[in-house]
Amino acid sequence: MHPAFSVIFLTTLIGVGQGLFLALYTGQLYTLANLLPPQHDPRFYAVGSLIALVFLAAGLVASIFHLGRPERGWRAASQWRTSWLSREIIVLPLFVVLVAAYGAVHYLGWTQPLFVVSDTLPVDASLIIGAVGTLTAFLLFVTTAMIYACLKFLQEWHSPLTVFNFILLGGASGFTLAAAFSAYTGGGLLGFYGTWAVILTLAGFITRGWSLRRNRRLRHKSSLQTAIGVRHSHIEQKAQGAMGGSFNTREFFHGRSPAALRTIRQFFLLMVFPLPVLLLGVAYQIQSGTLPMVAFALQYAGLVAERWYFFAEARHPQNLYYQHIS
């Protein structure tokens, strides 16, 4: 498939925003359970939510460039009964509102307990909004990933691994950004967020590596033999029946060589997984406020390459006829 950078930036940017919000709420829950020291600066969660909103808004802006007629984009939400894209369009604004409300509650100091559960658990508005926002974040991960995982004819995408990869890689980048944010603000949570970032990054390495191995061993249902009904063992497509490119060659094929694909795969495997883990480990040892930022920057650059490869790896059946020009 042809990777569209508008979709690449949409999926990676909102993934960071979702992961950062999950990190903030997880930290608040650990603090509530007395497993972490409380944040004395009430703006910590508010500013963190604002950063998450910036990434979500940037993703929304990027998505506009993917629409041929942006003024008609709202109509896409009308097909929510059958379309995962419509469901994503509905869930994304809802999640943005919840993140904004979560940050506003902390900024305004509306964190007095509304009620107490079992005389031990004080529940305030931020906890309730955060819980709903957490469920919405995971729902958004699922709706975004299912846009691709539901396509049976693109076997590389049609797998539960697509959903797991979107969740784990978005979560890893968000927790890495949370570690950088905590290190920059001196919040004292570098070890907590960094540990979760490493766990999610390693889990993402397992599922992404599994999907690469699965896709490499795929036996495609469509081939040149099945396309033309000839059972000869060696058939090779030499020409597409036209002198130049067309909509099909531009829209359904990336146009890169196998060597370029290998280089991009090696690049994102290095940038997304081992380098951020190494940098976060060193940052924790020397209590660096800079290295977590470098780790996030490298991981996000790798995620852009990873998402490009995700789209390019899918072999659309129409390319049986259009991938080579004699």
Short mmCIF file of C-alpha atoms in Angstrom, two decimals:
data_model
loop_
_atom_site.label_atom_id
_atom_site.label_comp_id
_atom_site.label_asym_id
_atom_site.label_seq_id
_atom_site.Cartn_x
_atom_site.Cartn_y
_atom_site.Cartn_z
CA MET A 1 0.00 0.00 0.00
CA HIS A 2 0.99 3.61 -0.45
CA PRO A 3 1.78 5.12 2.99
CA ALA A 4 0.00 8.47 3.42
CA PHE A 5 1.91 10.74 5.79
CA SER A 6 -1.31 12.38 6.97
CA VAL A 7 -2.48 9.02 8.35
CA ILE A 8 0.99 8.17 9.66
CA PHE A 9 1.12 11.39 11.68
CA LEU A 10 -2.51 11.03 12.77
CA THR A 11 -2.06 7.54 14.21
CA THR A 12 1.33 8.21 15.84
CA LEU A 13 0.47 11.64 17.29
CA ILE A 14 -2.85 10.64 18.83
CA GLY A 15 -1.14 7.46 20.09
CA VAL A 16 1.33 9.64 22.03
CA GLY A 17 -1.54 11.74 23.40
CA GLN A 18 -3.46 8.64 24.49
CA GLY A 19 -0.38 7.09 26.08
CA LEU A 20 0.51 10.29 27.93
CA PHE A 21 -2.99 10.59 29.37
CA LEU A 22 -2.89 6.94 30.48
CA ALA A 23 0.48 7.63 32.13
CA LEU A 24 -0.86 10.64 34.03
CA TYR A 25 -3.90 8.79 35.30
CA THR A 26 -1.85 5.72 36.22
CA GLY A 27 0.48 7.95 38.25
CA GLN A 28 -2.51 9.49 40.03
CA LEU A 29 -3.87 6.04 40.92
CA TYR A 30 -0.49 4.94 42.30
CA THR A 31 -0.37 8.14 44.37
CA LEU A 32 -3.87 7.44 45.67
CA ALA A 33 -2.71 3.98 46.75
CA ASN A 34 0.31 5.55 48.53
CA LEU A 35 2.69 3.77 46.15
CA LEU A 36 4.07 7.09 44.89
CA PRO A 37 4.69 10.44 46.60
CA PRO A 38 1.93 13.00 45.87
CA GLN A 39 2.57 15.74 43.34
CA HIS A 40 2.78 18.95 45.34
CA ASP A 41 2.39 21.07 42.21
CA PRO A 42 -1.30 20.80 41.15
CA ARG A 43 -0.32 21.97 37.68
CA PHE A 44 1.57 18.72 37.00
CA TYR A 45 -1.54 16.90 35.76
CA ALA A 46 -2.96 20.04 34.15
CA VAL A 47 0.18 20.77 32.11
CA GLY A 48 0.57 17.09 31.27
CA SER A 49 -3.02 17.03 29.98
CA LEU A 50 -2.31 20.16 27.94
CA ILE A 51 0.67 18.44 26.30
CA ALA A 52 -1.55 15.43 25.52
CA LEU A 53 -4.10 17.78 23.96
CA VAL A 54 -1.40 19.36 21.77
CA PHE A 55 -0.50 15.93 20.35
CA LEU A 56 -4.16 15.03 19.83
CA ALA A 57 -4.83 18.35 18.09
CA ALA A 58 -1.76 17.90 15.88
CA GLY A 59 -3.07 14.48 14.88
CA LEU A 60 -6.45 15.96 14.00
CA VAL A 61 -4.80 18.65 11.87
CA ALA A 62 -2.75 15.99 10.07
CA SER A 63 -5.89 13.97 9.34
CA ILE A 64 -7.49 16.90 7.51
CA PHE A 65 -4.87 16.62 4.77
CA HIS A 66 -6.10 13.07 4.08
CA LEU A 67 -9.60 14.27 3.16
CA GLY A 68 -10.32 15.11 -0.44
CA ARG A 69 -13.26 17.32 0.65
CA PRO A 70 -12.66 18.30 4.31
CA GLU A 71 -15.97 20.18 4.49
CA ARG A 72 -17.73 16.83 4.03
CA GLY A 73 -15.64 15.00 6.64
CA TRP A 74 -18.40 15.14 9.25
CA ARG A 75 -20.51 12.84 7.07
CA ALA A 76 -18.08 10.00 7.73
CA ALA A 77 -19.40 9.77 11.30
CA SER A 78 -22.87 8.83 10.05
CA GLN A 79 -21.85 5.23 9.21
CA TRP A 80 -20.95 4.22 12.79
CA ARG A 81 -23.05 1.05 12.62
CA THR A 82 -20.77 -0.56 10.04
CA SER A 83 -17.58 1.51 9.80
CA TRP A 84 -14.63 1.51 12.21
CA LEU A 85 -13.55 4.82 10.68
CA SER A 86 -16.86 6.38 11.68
CA ARG A 87 -16.48 5.01 15.19
CA GLU A 88 -12.99 6.50 15.42
CA ILE A 89 -14.32 9.87 14.26
CA ILE A 90 -16.90 9.75 17.08
CA VAL A 91 -14.57 8.50 19.83
CA LEU A 92 -11.64 10.84 19.11
CA PRO A 93 -13.44 14.15 19.89
CA LEU A 94 -14.99 12.53 22.98
CA PHE A 95 -11.54 11.57 24.22
CA VAL A 96 -10.23 15.09 23.55
CA VAL A 97 -13.05 16.56 25.66
CA LEU A 98 -12.31 14.13 28.52
CA VAL A 99 -8.58 14.96 28.50
CA ALA A 100 -9.41 18.68 28.55
CA ALA A 101 -11.87 18.16 31.43
CA TYR A 102 -9.30 16.07 33.36
CA GLY A 103 -6.69 18.82 33.03
CA ALA A 104 -9.19 21.58 33.88
CA VAL A 105 -10.32 19.83 37.07
CA HIS A 106 -6.72 19.62 38.28
CA TYR A 107 -5.91 23.19 37.21
CA LEU A 108 -8.95 24.61 39.00
CA GLY A 109 -8.31 22.51 42.09
CA TRP A 110 -11.67 20.74 41.99
CA THR A 111 -10.17 17.67 43.63
CA GLN A 112 -12.10 17.65 46.88
CA PRO A 113 -13.65 14.21 47.55
CA LEU A 114 -17.20 13.83 46.30
CA PHE A 115 -17.71 10.65 48.33
CA VAL A 116 -15.64 8.04 50.16
CA VAL A 117 -15.74 4.35 49.34
CA SER A 118 -15.51 1.98 52.34
CA ASP A 119 -14.18 4.85 54.50
CA THR A 120 -10.77 4.48 52.77
CA LEU A 121 -11.04 5.61 49.15
CA PRO A 122 -11.88 9.29 48.54
CA VAL A 123 -13.27 9.76 45.06
CA ASP A 124 -13.10 13.17 43.38
CA ALA A 125 -14.09 14.45 39.94
CA SER A 126 -10.63 13.86 38.45
CA LEU A 127 -10.78 10.15 39.33
CA ILE A 128 -14.17 9.73 37.67
CA ILE A 129 -13.20 11.68 34.54
CA GLY A 130 -9.87 9.85 34.40
CA ALA A 131 -11.56 6.45 34.58
CA VAL A 132 -13.94 7.32 31.74
CA GLY A 133 -11.03 8.82 29.79
CA THR A 134 -8.98 5.64 30.26
CA LEU A 135 -11.79 3.50 28.84
CA THR A 136 -12.19 5.95 25.96
CA ALA A 137 -8.44 5.91 25.25
CA PHE A 138 -8.45 2.13 24.86
CA LEU A 139 -11.63 2.31 22.78
CA LEU A 140 -9.90 4.85 20.50
CA PHE A 141 -6.87 2.54 20.16
CA VAL A 142 -9.20 -0.30 19.13
CA THR A 143 -11.27 1.73 16.67
CA THR A 144 -8.16 3.16 14.99
CA ALA A 145 -6.45 -0.24 14.68
CA MET A 146 -9.61 -2.03 13.52
CA ILE A 147 -9.84 0.27 10.49
CA TYR A 148 -6.93 -1.80 9.17
CA ALA A 149 -7.32 -5.10 11.04
CA CYS A 150 -10.85 -5.63 9.67
CA LEU A 151 -9.66 -5.75 6.04
CA LYS A 152 -9.53 -9.46 5.29
CA PHE A 153 -8.01 -9.06 1.83
CA LEU A 154 -4.95 -7.32 3.29
CA GLN A 155 -3.58 -10.28 5.21
CA GLU A 156 -0.65 -8.36 6.73
CA TRP A 157 -3.14 -6.17 8.63
CA HIS A 158 -5.88 -8.71 9.28
CA SER A 159 -4.64 -9.88 12.67
CA PRO A 160 -5.21 -9.16 16.40
CA LEU A 161 -1.52 -8.20 16.46
CA THR A 162 -2.44 -4.97 14.66
CA VAL A 163 -4.61 -3.94 17.61
CA PHE A 164 -2.00 -4.97 20.19
CA ASN A 165 0.71 -3.05 18.33
CA PHE A 166 -1.32 0.15 18.19
CA ILE A 167 -2.04 -0.08 21.93
CA LEU A 168 1.47 -1.02 23.05
CA LEU A 169 3.41 1.35 20.79
CA GLY A 170 1.09 4.26 21.59
CA GLY A 171 1.34 3.46 25.29
CA ALA A 172 5.14 3.13 25.15
CA SER A 173 5.59 6.50 23.45
CA GLY A 174 3.18 8.16 25.89
CA PHE A 175 4.91 6.78 28.98
CA THR A 176 8.30 7.73 27.54
CA LEU A 177 7.02 11.28 27.08
CA ALA A 178 5.66 11.20 30.63
CA ALA A 179 9.13 10.21 31.88
CA ALA A 180 10.63 13.14 29.96
CA PHE A 181 7.94 15.49 31.31
CA SER A 182 8.52 14.36 34.89
CA ALA A 183 12.29 14.66 34.53
CA TYR A 184 11.94 18.18 33.08
CA THR A 185 9.56 19.39 35.78
CA GLY A 186 11.39 17.65 38.61
CA GLY A 187 8.29 15.69 39.55
CA GLY A 188 10.34 12.78 40.86
CA LEU A 189 8.48 10.19 38.78
CA LEU A 190 11.20 9.45 36.23
CA GLY A 191 11.73 5.97 37.67
CA PHE A 192 7.99 5.16 37.70
CA TYR A 193 7.17 6.39 34.20
CA GLY A 194 10.50 5.16 32.83
CA THR A 195 9.90 1.65 34.18
CA TRP A 196 6.44 1.47 32.61
CA ALA A 197 7.83 2.89 29.36
CA VAL A 198 10.45 0.13 29.25
CA ILE A 199 7.85 -2.56 30.03
CA LEU A 200 5.51 -1.34 27.28
CA THR A 201 8.39 -0.90 24.81
CA LEU A 202 9.58 -4.47 25.39
CA ALA A 203 6.01 -5.80 25.11
CA GLY A 204 5.64 -3.84 21.87
CA PHE A 205 8.91 -5.32 20.61
CA ILE A 206 7.52 -8.83 21.17
CA THR A 207 4.19 -8.22 19.40
CA ARG A 208 5.70 -6.14 16.56
CA GLY A 209 8.43 -8.70 16.03
CA TRP A 210 5.77 -11.42 16.04
CA SER A 211 3.77 -9.58 13.38
CA LEU A 212 6.88 -9.11 11.20
CA ARG A 213 7.61 -12.85 11.48
CA ARG A 214 3.97 -13.70 10.73
CA ASN A 215 3.83 -11.45 7.68
CA ARG A 216 7.11 -12.81 6.32
CA ARG A 217 5.64 -16.34 6.39
CA LEU A 218 2.24 -15.45 4.95
CA ARG A 219 0.93 -17.50 2.07
CA HIS A 220 -1.21 -15.03 0.16
CA LYS A 221 -4.61 -16.17 -1.03
CA SER A 222 -4.20 -14.25 -4.30
CA SER A 223 -1.32 -14.87 -6.68
CA LEU A 224 -0.56 -14.51 -10.36
CA GLN A 225 -1.61 -18.13 -10.78
CA THR A 226 -5.02 -17.59 -9.16
CA ALA A 227 -5.47 -14.23 -10.89
CA ILE A 228 -5.19 -15.58 -14.44
CA GLY A 229 -6.19 -19.18 -13.77
CA VAL A 230 -2.90 -20.68 -14.91
CA ARG A 231 -1.24 -23.23 -12.65
CA HIS A 232 2.29 -22.94 -14.03
CA SER A 233 4.84 -22.89 -11.20
CA HIS A 234 6.71 -19.83 -12.48
CA ILE A 235 4.76 -16.80 -13.69
CA GLU A 236 6.26 -13.30 -13.48
CA GLN A 237 4.51 -9.99 -14.07
CA LYS A 238 6.60 -7.89 -16.48
CA ALA A 239 4.29 -5.12 -17.67
CA GLN A 240 1.13 -3.44 -16.41
CA GLY A 241 -0.42 -2.92 -19.82
CA ALA A 242 0.28 0.82 -19.82
CA MET A 243 3.26 3.04 -20.57
CA GLY A 244 3.29 4.97 -17.31
CA GLY A 245 1.85 5.23 -13.83
CA SER A 246 -1.80 5.47 -12.92
CA PHE A 247 -4.04 5.95 -9.90
CA ASN A 248 -3.56 2.28 -9.06
CA THR A 249 0.23 2.48 -9.05
CA ARG A 250 0.19 5.63 -6.92
CA GLU A 251 -2.51 4.63 -4.43
CA PHE A 252 -1.83 0.95 -3.83
CA PHE A 253 1.94 0.60 -4.14
CA HIS A 254 4.75 2.31 -2.27
CA GLY A 255 7.24 2.19 -5.16
CA ARG A 256 10.25 1.44 -2.97
CA SER A 257 12.78 -1.33 -3.56
CA PRO A 258 13.14 -4.35 -1.24
CA ALA A 259 16.50 -2.93 -0.08
CA ALA A 260 14.84 0.34 0.96
CA LEU A 261 12.19 -1.59 2.88
CA ARG A 262 14.86 -3.57 4.75
CA THR A 263 16.67 -0.34 5.67
CA ILE A 264 13.48 1.25 7.01
CA ARG A 265 12.64 -1.91 8.98
CA GLN A 266 16.08 -2.00 10.60
CA PHE A 267 15.84 1.73 11.32
CA PHE A 268 12.55 1.55 13.20
CA LEU A 269 13.50 -1.64 15.05
CA LEU A 270 16.54 0.22 16.41
CA MET A 271 14.89 3.57 17.11
CA VAL A 272 11.62 2.38 18.66
CA PHE A 273 12.88 -0.38 20.93
CA PRO A 274 16.52 -0.71 22.14
CA LEU A 275 17.69 2.92 21.99
CA PRO A 276 14.87 4.41 24.14
CA VAL A 277 15.22 1.57 26.66
CA LEU A 278 18.97 2.18 26.87
CA LEU A 279 18.58 5.95 27.22
CA LEU A 280 15.87 5.65 29.88
CA GLY A 281 18.04 3.25 31.84
CA VAL A 282 21.04 5.60 31.73
CA ALA A 283 18.80 8.58 32.57
CA TYR A 284 17.53 6.79 35.68
CA GLN A 285 21.06 5.93 36.80
CA ILE A 286 22.42 9.47 36.45
CA GLN A 287 19.06 11.25 37.06
CA SER A 288 19.32 13.09 33.76
CA GLY A 289 16.60 15.51 32.73
CA THR A 290 17.70 15.55 29.10
CA LEU A 291 18.11 11.91 28.11
CA PRO A 292 14.39 11.05 28.51
CA MET A 293 13.58 13.80 26.02
CA VAL A 294 16.13 12.38 23.61
CA ALA A 295 14.64 8.93 24.16
CA PHE A 296 11.17 10.19 23.27
CA ALA A 297 12.40 12.08 20.19
CA LEU A 298 14.21 8.99 18.88
CA GLN A 299 11.27 6.72 19.64
CA TYR A 300 8.79 9.00 17.90
CA ALA A 301 11.02 9.25 14.82
CA GLY A 302 11.17 5.46 14.82
CA LEU A 303 7.38 5.23 15.20
CA VAL A 304 6.89 7.35 12.07
CA ALA A 305 9.12 4.90 10.19
CA GLU A 306 7.35 1.94 11.81
CA ARG A 307 3.92 3.20 10.72
CA TRP A 308 5.26 3.90 7.19
CA TYR A 309 6.49 0.31 7.03
CA PHE A 310 3.16 -0.94 8.41
CA PHE A 311 1.33 0.58 5.43
CA ALA A 312 3.99 -0.31 2.85
CA GLU A 313 4.14 -3.93 4.01
CA ALA A 314 0.51 -4.63 3.07
CA ARG A 315 0.29 -6.17 -0.40
CA HIS A 316 -2.89 -5.09 -2.15
CA PRO A 317 -4.09 -7.79 -4.58
CA GLN A 318 -4.38 -5.26 -7.43
CA ASN A 319 -0.58 -4.95 -7.42
CA LEU A 320 -0.40 -8.39 -8.99
CA TYR A 321 -0.91 -6.48 -12.24
CA TYR A 322 0.47 -3.03 -11.51
CA GLN A 323 3.69 -3.34 -9.53
CA HIS A 324 6.13 -3.54 -12.45
CA ILE A 325 6.56 -1.49 -15.61
CA SER A 326 8.55 -3.11 -18.41
#
